[in-house]
C-alpha positions as a printed NumPy array, in Angstrom:
array([[ 17.093,  -8.152,  15.765],
       [ 15.048,  -8.541,  12.593],
       [ 14.168,  -5.615,  10.321],
       [ 10.613,  -4.942,   9.12 ],
       [  9.492,  -2.279,   6.653],
       [  5.913,  -1.013,   6.953],
       [  3.976,   1.099,   4.472],
       [  1.081,   3.319,   5.47 ],
       [  2.872,   3.653,   8.804],
       [  1.724,   7.172,   9.66 ],
       [ -1.745,   6.226,  10.9  ],
       [ -4.37 ,   3.506,  11.322],
       [ -3.329,  -0.118,  10.963],
       [  0.199,   0.813,   9.866],
       [  0.902,   2.944,  12.939],
       [ -0.648,   0.36 ,  15.262],
       [  1.476,  -2.368,  13.682],
       [  4.638,  -0.318,  14.099],
       [  3.93 ,   0.059,  17.803],
       [  3.062,  -3.633,  18.144],
       [  6.369,  -4.683,  16.55 ],
       [  8.583,  -2.053,  18.135],
       [  9.865,  -4.076,  21.08 ],
       [ 11.234,  -6.892,  18.923],
       [ 12.068,  -5.432,  15.501],
       [ 14.046,  -2.637,  13.889],
       [ 11.531,  -0.736,  11.786],
       [ 11.506,   1.236,   8.56 ],
       [  8.364,   3.396,   8.471],
       [  7.213,   4.5  ,   5.022],
       [  4.503,   7.02 ,   4.183],
       [  3.841,  10.465,   2.738],
       [  3.337,  12.476,   5.963],
       [  6.74 ,  13.102,   7.541],
       [  5.408,  14.674,  10.733],
       [  2.975,  11.822,  11.351],
       [  5.69 ,   9.225,  10.64 ],
       [  8.027,  10.937,  13.097],
       [  5.317,  10.888,  15.766],
       [  4.941,   7.116,  15.317],
       [  8.721,   6.651,  15.307],
       [  8.917,   8.459,  18.652],
       [  6.793,   5.659,  20.131],
       [  9.104,   2.941,  18.78 ],
       [ 12.357,   1.54 ,  20.152],
       [ 14.196,   1.635,  16.814],
       [ 12.575,   3.184,  13.743],
       [ 13.805,   4.961,  10.638],
       [ 11.412,   7.19 ,   8.676],
       [ 11.262,   7.285,   4.866],
       [  8.937,   9.819,   3.264],
       [  7.907,   8.478,  -0.13 ],
       [  4.914,   8.358,  -2.461],
       [  4.862,   4.725,  -3.553],
       [  2.716,   5.553,  -6.591],
       [  5.453,   7.799,  -8.009],
       [  8.11 ,   6.561, -10.412],
       [ 10.922,   6.753,  -7.852],
       [  8.937,   6.093,  -4.654],
       [  9.543,   2.319,  -4.388],
       [ 13.264,   2.676,  -5.049],
       [ 13.495,   5.457,  -2.461],
       [ 11.78 ,   3.286,   0.155],
       [ 14.022,   0.307,  -0.638],
       [ 17.303,   2.227,  -0.749],
       [ 20.054,   0.944,   1.527],
       [ 18.23 ,  -2.225,   2.592],
       [ 20.419,  -5.25 ,   1.881],
       [ 18.482,  -7.781,   3.916],
       [ 14.85 ,  -7.578,   5.045],
       [ 13.043,  -9.971,   7.358],
       [  9.562,  -8.561,   6.931],
       [  7.633,  -6.331,   4.53 ],
       [  4.186,  -5.26 ,   5.721],
       [  1.946,  -3.479,   3.22 ],
       [ -0.639,  -1.403,   5.127],
       [ -1.19 ,   1.523,   2.75 ],
       [ -4.471,   1.636,   0.863],
       [ -7.392,   3.783,  -0.245],
       [-11.133,   3.207,  -0.517],
       [-13.488,   5.27 ,  -2.659],
       [-17.11 ,   4.207,  -2.979],
       [-19.521,   4.612,  -5.85 ],
       [-21.764,   2.585,  -8.107],
       [-20.3  ,   1.503, -11.431],
       [-22.642,   3.792, -13.372],
       [-21.373,   6.782, -11.391],
       [-17.624,   6.12 , -11.131],
       [-15.213,   7.201, -13.825],
       [-12.047,   5.444, -14.902],
       [ -9.815,   7.721, -12.809],
       [-11.276,   6.297,  -9.594],
       [-10.528,   2.758, -10.737],
       [ -7.01 ,   3.767, -11.75 ],
       [ -6.365,   5.341,  -8.322],
       [ -7.566,   2.191,  -6.57 ],
       [ -5.266,  -0.018,  -8.617],
       [ -2.279,   2.36 ,  -8.409],
       [ -2.368,   2.53 ,  -4.593],
       [ -3.808,  -0.857,  -3.639],
       [ -2.084,  -3.053,  -6.227],
       [  0.636,  -1.443,  -8.346],
       [  2.408,   0.27 ,  -5.428],
       [  2.42 ,  -3.051,  -3.544],
       [  3.796,  -4.827,  -6.599],
       [  6.531,  -2.284,  -7.275],
       [  7.785,  -2.034,  -3.684],
       [  7.794,  -5.817,  -3.35 ],
       [  9.761,  -6.131,  -6.597],
       [ 12.269,  -3.535,  -5.388],
       [ 12.782,  -5.419,  -2.129],
       [ 12.764,  -9.   ,  -3.447],
       [ 16.573,  -9.358,  -3.387],
       [ 16.651,  -8.232,   0.256],
       [ 13.741, -10.499,   1.175],
       [ 15.35 , -13.474,  -0.571],
       [ 18.584, -12.924,   1.352],
       [ 16.702, -13.137,   4.655],
       [ 14.171, -15.739,   3.523],
       [ 11.758, -13.082,   4.655],
       [  8.035, -12.628,   5.118],
       [  5.637, -10.458,   3.108],
       [  2.391,  -9.477,   4.834],
       [ -0.284,  -7.748,   2.771],
       [ -3.254,  -6.088,   4.474],
       [ -6.169,  -6.842,   2.187],
       [ -9.858,  -6.64 ,   3.195],
       [-13.051,  -8.613,   3.481],
       [-13.744,  -6.956,   0.134],
       [-10.967,  -9.135,  -1.267],
       [-13.421, -12.027,  -0.989],
       [-16.855, -10.424,  -1.398],
       [-17.86 ,  -7.585,  -3.724],
       [-20.904,  -5.507,  -2.813],
       [-22.87 ,  -2.817,  -4.616],
       [-21.089,   0.523,  -4.419],
       [-17.692,  -1.028,  -3.711],
       [-16.677,  -1.839,  -7.295],
       [-13.279,  -0.149,  -7.673],
       [-12.171,  -1.004,  -4.137],
       [-13.269,  -4.649,  -4.248],
       [-11.783,  -5.152,  -7.705],
       [ -8.419,  -3.849,  -6.484],
       [ -8.548,  -6.094,  -3.425],
       [ -9.429,  -9.168,  -5.506],
       [ -6.412,  -8.309,  -7.668],
       [ -4.279,  -7.876,  -4.552],
       [ -5.273, -11.348,  -3.353],
       [ -4.242, -12.743,  -6.739],
       [ -0.902, -10.978,  -6.382],
       [ -0.21 , -12.592,  -2.996],
       [ -1.234, -16.032,  -4.275],
       [  1.107, -15.736,  -7.25 ],
       [  3.974, -14.376,  -5.139],
       [  3.608, -17.323,  -2.771],
       [  4.018, -19.762,  -5.668],
       [  6.811, -17.879,  -7.402],
       [  8.916, -17.231,  -4.293],
       [  8.757, -20.492,  -2.3  ],
       [ 11.563, -19.4  ,   0.038],
       [  9.44 , -16.503,   1.282],
       [  6.413, -16.598,   3.505],
       [  3.481, -14.574,   2.128],
       [  0.464, -13.773,   4.302],
       [ -2.726, -12.083,   3.147],
       [ -4.639, -10.437,   6.019],
       [ -8.355,  -9.843,   5.485],
       [ -9.888,  -7.701,   8.234],
       [-13.475,  -6.631,   8.304],
       [-14.229,  -2.99 ,   8.964],
       [-11.639,  -1.261,  11.163],
       [-11.986,   1.912,  13.241],
       [ -9.776,   4.26 ,  11.195],
       [ -9.992,   7.658,   9.533],
       [-10.647,   5.847,   6.255],
       [-13.599,   4.055,   7.839],
       [-15.056,   7.347,   9.04 ],
       [-14.942,   8.652,   5.48 ],
       [-16.594,   5.478,   4.181],
       [-19.442,   5.686,   6.698],
       [-19.927,   9.358,   5.832],
       [-20.16 ,   8.43 ,   2.133],
       [-22.722,   5.777,   3.035],
       [-24.742,   8.326,   4.991],
       [-24.52 ,   6.309,   8.203],
       [-23.836,   7.15 ,  11.852],
       [-20.326,   6.298,  12.971],
       [-20.061,   3.835,  15.86 ],
       [-16.417,   2.953,  16.643],
       [-17.526,  -0.009,  18.737],
       [-18.973,  -1.702,  15.656],
       [-15.528,  -2.136,  14.12 ],
       [-12.232,  -3.86 ,  14.786],
       [ -9.548,  -1.722,  16.379],
       [ -6.296,  -1.122,  14.475],
       [ -4.542,  -2.766,  17.419],
       [ -6.491,  -5.995,  16.855],
       [ -5.325,  -6.157,  13.248],
       [ -1.779,  -5.261,  14.322],
       [ -1.802,  -8.155,  16.803],
       [ -2.798, -10.56 ,  14.027],
       [ -0.002,  -9.232,  11.804],
       [  2.525,  -9.69 ,  14.591],
       [  1.279, -13.223,  15.224],
       [  1.784, -14.043,  11.544],
       [  5.305, -12.591,  11.565],
       [  6.126, -14.494,  14.754],
       [  4.946, -17.846,  13.408],
       [  7.386, -20.679,  14.04 ],
       [  9.78 , -21.405,  11.137],
       [  7.918, -24.565,  10.105],
       [  4.596, -22.699,   9.737],
       [  3.399, -20.658,   6.769],
       [  0.337, -18.552,   7.679],
       [ -1.054, -17.948,   4.214],
       [ -4.301, -16.148,   5.092],
       [ -5.668, -14.461,   8.209],
       [ -9.34 , -13.439,   8.326],
       [-10.66 , -11.159,  11.092],
       [-14.215,  -9.98 ,  11.656],
       [-15.616,  -7.65 ,  14.332],
       [-17.565,  -9.388,  17.1  ],
       [-21.153,  -8.178,  17.612],
       [-21.475,  -5.787,  20.517]])
Protein backbone atom coordinates (compact mmCIF):
# COMPACT_ATOMS: atom_id res chain seq x y z
CA UNK A 1 0.00 0.00 0.00
CA UNK A 2 1.53 3.31 -1.06
CA UNK A 3 1.81 6.30 1.28
CA UNK A 4 0.65 9.80 0.29
CA UNK A 5 1.05 13.00 2.29
CA UNK A 6 -1.50 15.76 1.70
CA UNK A 7 -1.32 19.37 2.84
CA UNK A 8 -4.39 21.53 3.35
CA UNK A 9 -6.16 18.28 4.23
CA UNK A 10 -8.65 19.71 6.72
CA UNK A 11 -11.10 21.09 4.16
CA UNK A 12 -11.86 21.81 0.50
CA UNK A 13 -9.77 20.11 -2.17
CA UNK A 14 -7.39 18.59 0.39
CA UNK A 15 -10.15 16.87 2.36
CA UNK A 16 -11.87 15.68 -0.82
CA UNK A 17 -8.58 14.27 -2.10
CA UNK A 18 -7.96 12.43 1.16
CA UNK A 19 -11.34 10.74 0.87
CA UNK A 20 -10.78 9.95 -2.81
CA UNK A 21 -7.44 8.25 -2.05
CA UNK A 22 -8.43 6.54 1.18
CA UNK A 23 -9.34 3.14 -0.23
CA UNK A 24 -5.96 2.60 -1.89
CA UNK A 25 -3.38 4.62 0.05
CA UNK A 26 -2.06 5.13 3.56
CA UNK A 27 -2.41 8.84 4.21
CA UNK A 28 -0.60 11.52 6.18
CA UNK A 29 -2.93 14.51 6.61
CA UNK A 30 -1.24 17.84 7.31
CA UNK A 31 -2.88 21.10 8.31
CA UNK A 32 -3.31 23.60 11.14
CA UNK A 33 -6.78 22.59 12.42
CA UNK A 34 -6.44 19.39 14.45
CA UNK A 35 -10.17 18.86 14.96
CA UNK A 36 -10.93 19.27 11.26
CA UNK A 37 -8.05 16.94 10.31
CA UNK A 38 -9.33 14.31 12.73
CA UNK A 39 -12.81 14.55 11.20
CA UNK A 40 -11.34 13.87 7.74
CA UNK A 41 -9.19 11.04 9.11
CA UNK A 42 -12.32 9.40 10.54
CA UNK A 43 -13.60 9.08 6.96
CA UNK A 44 -10.40 7.39 5.76
CA UNK A 45 -9.27 3.77 5.95
CA UNK A 46 -5.74 4.58 7.16
CA UNK A 47 -4.75 8.15 8.00
CA UNK A 48 -2.31 9.80 10.38
CA UNK A 49 -2.81 13.45 11.37
CA UNK A 50 0.03 15.96 11.67
CA UNK A 51 -0.82 19.44 12.93
CA UNK A 52 1.74 21.85 11.53
CA UNK A 53 2.03 25.40 10.20
CA UNK A 54 4.12 24.93 7.06
CA UNK A 55 5.06 28.63 7.02
CA UNK A 56 6.82 28.30 10.39
CA UNK A 57 10.51 27.51 10.73
CA UNK A 58 9.93 23.98 12.03
CA UNK A 59 6.63 23.17 10.27
CA UNK A 60 8.06 21.35 7.21
CA UNK A 61 10.40 19.24 9.33
CA UNK A 62 7.54 18.36 11.68
CA UNK A 63 5.36 17.24 8.76
CA UNK A 64 8.19 15.17 7.26
CA UNK A 65 9.33 13.54 10.50
CA UNK A 66 9.45 9.74 10.49
CA UNK A 67 8.77 9.34 6.76
CA UNK A 68 11.52 7.25 5.19
CA UNK A 69 9.81 6.53 1.89
CA UNK A 70 6.96 8.47 0.28
CA UNK A 71 5.05 7.54 -2.85
CA UNK A 72 3.06 10.73 -3.22
CA UNK A 73 3.14 14.33 -1.98
CA UNK A 74 0.03 16.38 -2.75
CA UNK A 75 0.18 20.11 -2.04
CA UNK A 76 -3.38 21.43 -1.58
CA UNK A 77 -2.84 24.26 0.92
CA UNK A 78 -3.13 27.80 -0.38
CA UNK A 79 -4.55 31.27 0.22
CA UNK A 80 -6.10 33.91 -2.03
CA UNK A 81 -6.38 37.59 -1.15
CA UNK A 82 -7.66 40.01 -3.77
CA UNK A 83 -6.84 43.65 -4.32
CA UNK A 84 -5.55 45.99 -6.99
CA UNK A 85 -1.82 46.68 -6.99
CA UNK A 86 -2.34 50.30 -5.93
CA UNK A 87 -4.26 49.13 -2.86
CA UNK A 88 -2.26 46.09 -1.70
CA UNK A 89 0.72 46.41 0.59
CA UNK A 90 3.83 44.27 0.62
CA UNK A 91 2.57 42.11 3.51
CA UNK A 92 -0.19 40.68 1.32
CA UNK A 93 2.32 39.71 -1.35
CA UNK A 94 4.60 38.17 1.27
CA UNK A 95 1.72 36.09 2.69
CA UNK A 96 0.83 34.82 -0.77
CA UNK A 97 4.40 33.75 -1.48
CA UNK A 98 4.97 32.27 2.00
CA UNK A 99 1.90 30.01 1.81
CA UNK A 100 1.59 29.33 -1.91
CA UNK A 101 5.27 29.01 -2.83
CA UNK A 102 7.78 28.93 0.02
CA UNK A 103 5.84 26.40 2.14
CA UNK A 104 5.54 24.14 -0.92
CA UNK A 105 9.25 24.49 -1.60
CA UNK A 106 10.33 23.80 1.97
CA UNK A 107 8.11 20.74 2.50
CA UNK A 108 9.17 19.30 -0.84
CA UNK A 109 12.83 19.83 0.06
CA UNK A 110 12.30 18.14 3.43
CA UNK A 111 10.70 15.13 1.76
CA UNK A 112 12.96 14.80 -1.30
CA UNK A 113 15.03 11.94 0.17
CA UNK A 114 11.85 9.97 0.92
CA UNK A 115 10.40 10.73 -2.51
CA UNK A 116 13.64 9.71 -4.24
CA UNK A 117 13.65 6.39 -2.38
CA UNK A 118 10.17 5.60 -3.71
CA UNK A 119 10.63 7.26 -7.10
CA UNK A 120 7.56 9.13 -5.98
CA UNK A 121 5.09 11.63 -7.37
CA UNK A 122 4.64 15.29 -6.44
CA UNK A 123 1.25 16.84 -7.23
CA UNK A 124 0.85 20.59 -6.81
CA UNK A 125 -2.61 22.17 -6.88
CA UNK A 126 -2.09 25.43 -8.74
CA UNK A 127 -4.88 27.48 -10.37
CA UNK A 128 -6.09 28.93 -13.63
CA UNK A 129 -4.43 32.05 -12.24
CA UNK A 130 -1.12 30.24 -12.74
CA UNK A 131 -1.62 30.88 -16.46
CA UNK A 132 -3.66 34.09 -16.63
CA UNK A 133 -3.37 37.18 -14.43
CA UNK A 134 -6.39 39.45 -14.10
CA UNK A 135 -6.96 42.84 -12.52
CA UNK A 136 -7.34 42.54 -8.77
CA UNK A 137 -5.57 39.18 -8.59
CA UNK A 138 -1.97 40.44 -8.55
CA UNK A 139 -0.49 38.81 -5.43
CA UNK A 140 -2.36 35.53 -5.94
CA UNK A 141 -1.58 35.20 -9.65
CA UNK A 142 2.06 36.14 -9.13
CA UNK A 143 2.42 33.41 -6.49
CA UNK A 144 0.76 30.86 -8.76
CA UNK A 145 2.99 31.79 -11.72
CA UNK A 146 5.95 31.28 -9.38
CA UNK A 147 4.49 27.96 -8.24
CA UNK A 148 4.25 26.79 -11.85
CA UNK A 149 7.91 27.72 -12.33
CA UNK A 150 8.77 25.69 -9.23
CA UNK A 151 7.06 22.56 -10.59
CA UNK A 152 8.72 22.97 -14.00
CA UNK A 153 12.15 23.26 -12.41
CA UNK A 154 11.54 20.35 -10.02
CA UNK A 155 10.54 18.17 -12.97
CA UNK A 156 13.85 18.90 -14.70
CA UNK A 157 16.01 18.61 -11.60
CA UNK A 158 14.47 15.38 -10.28
CA UNK A 159 13.97 13.19 -13.37
CA UNK A 160 13.25 10.09 -11.27
CA UNK A 161 10.16 11.77 -9.82
CA UNK A 162 6.88 12.50 -11.50
CA UNK A 163 5.70 16.10 -10.99
CA UNK A 164 2.15 17.14 -11.88
CA UNK A 165 0.79 20.68 -11.80
CA UNK A 166 -3.02 20.78 -11.47
CA UNK A 167 -4.76 23.94 -12.66
CA UNK A 168 -8.44 24.01 -11.71
CA UNK A 169 -10.75 26.86 -12.46
CA UNK A 170 -12.93 28.17 -9.66
CA UNK A 171 -13.88 25.52 -7.10
CA UNK A 172 -16.78 25.50 -4.63
CA UNK A 173 -14.85 25.97 -1.37
CA UNK A 174 -14.86 28.26 1.65
CA UNK A 175 -12.02 30.19 0.00
CA UNK A 176 -14.18 30.71 -3.09
CA UNK A 177 -17.02 32.07 -0.97
CA UNK A 178 -14.65 34.63 0.51
CA UNK A 179 -13.40 35.59 -2.96
CA UNK A 180 -16.92 36.11 -4.31
CA UNK A 181 -17.78 38.18 -1.24
CA UNK A 182 -14.71 40.36 -1.88
CA UNK A 183 -15.82 40.75 -5.49
CA UNK A 184 -19.29 41.79 -4.35
CA UNK A 185 -20.97 38.97 -6.27
CA UNK A 186 -23.74 36.48 -5.49
CA UNK A 187 -22.47 33.01 -4.67
CA UNK A 188 -23.72 30.22 -6.94
CA UNK A 189 -22.11 26.86 -6.06
CA UNK A 190 -23.29 25.38 -9.35
CA UNK A 191 -21.06 27.78 -11.28
CA UNK A 192 -17.91 26.15 -9.92
CA UNK A 193 -16.10 22.83 -9.94
CA UNK A 194 -16.68 20.63 -6.92
CA UNK A 195 -13.70 19.70 -4.72
CA UNK A 196 -14.50 16.08 -5.56
CA UNK A 197 -13.96 16.77 -9.28
CA UNK A 198 -10.49 18.14 -8.59
CA UNK A 199 -9.77 15.24 -6.22
CA UNK A 200 -10.71 12.77 -8.97
CA UNK A 201 -8.23 14.43 -11.34
CA UNK A 202 -5.50 14.26 -8.68
CA UNK A 203 -6.18 10.58 -8.11
CA UNK A 204 -6.10 9.92 -11.85
CA UNK A 205 -2.69 11.59 -12.05
CA UNK A 206 -1.37 9.55 -9.12
CA UNK A 207 -2.75 6.36 -10.65
CA UNK A 208 -1.15 6.95 -14.05
CA UNK A 209 0.62 3.90 -15.44
CA UNK A 210 4.38 3.78 -14.73
CA UNK A 211 5.31 4.72 -18.31
CA UNK A 212 3.21 7.91 -18.20
CA UNK A 213 4.18 11.28 -16.74
CA UNK A 214 1.13 13.57 -16.40
CA UNK A 215 2.88 16.92 -16.25
CA UNK A 216 -0.13 19.26 -16.26
CA UNK A 217 -3.85 18.83 -15.67
CA UNK A 218 -6.23 21.70 -16.50
CA UNK A 219 -9.86 21.65 -15.33
CA UNK A 220 -12.57 24.21 -16.01
CA UNK A 221 -16.20 24.29 -14.83
CA UNK A 222 -18.77 23.38 -17.49
CA UNK A 223 -21.47 26.00 -18.15
CA UNK A 224 -24.73 25.19 -16.42
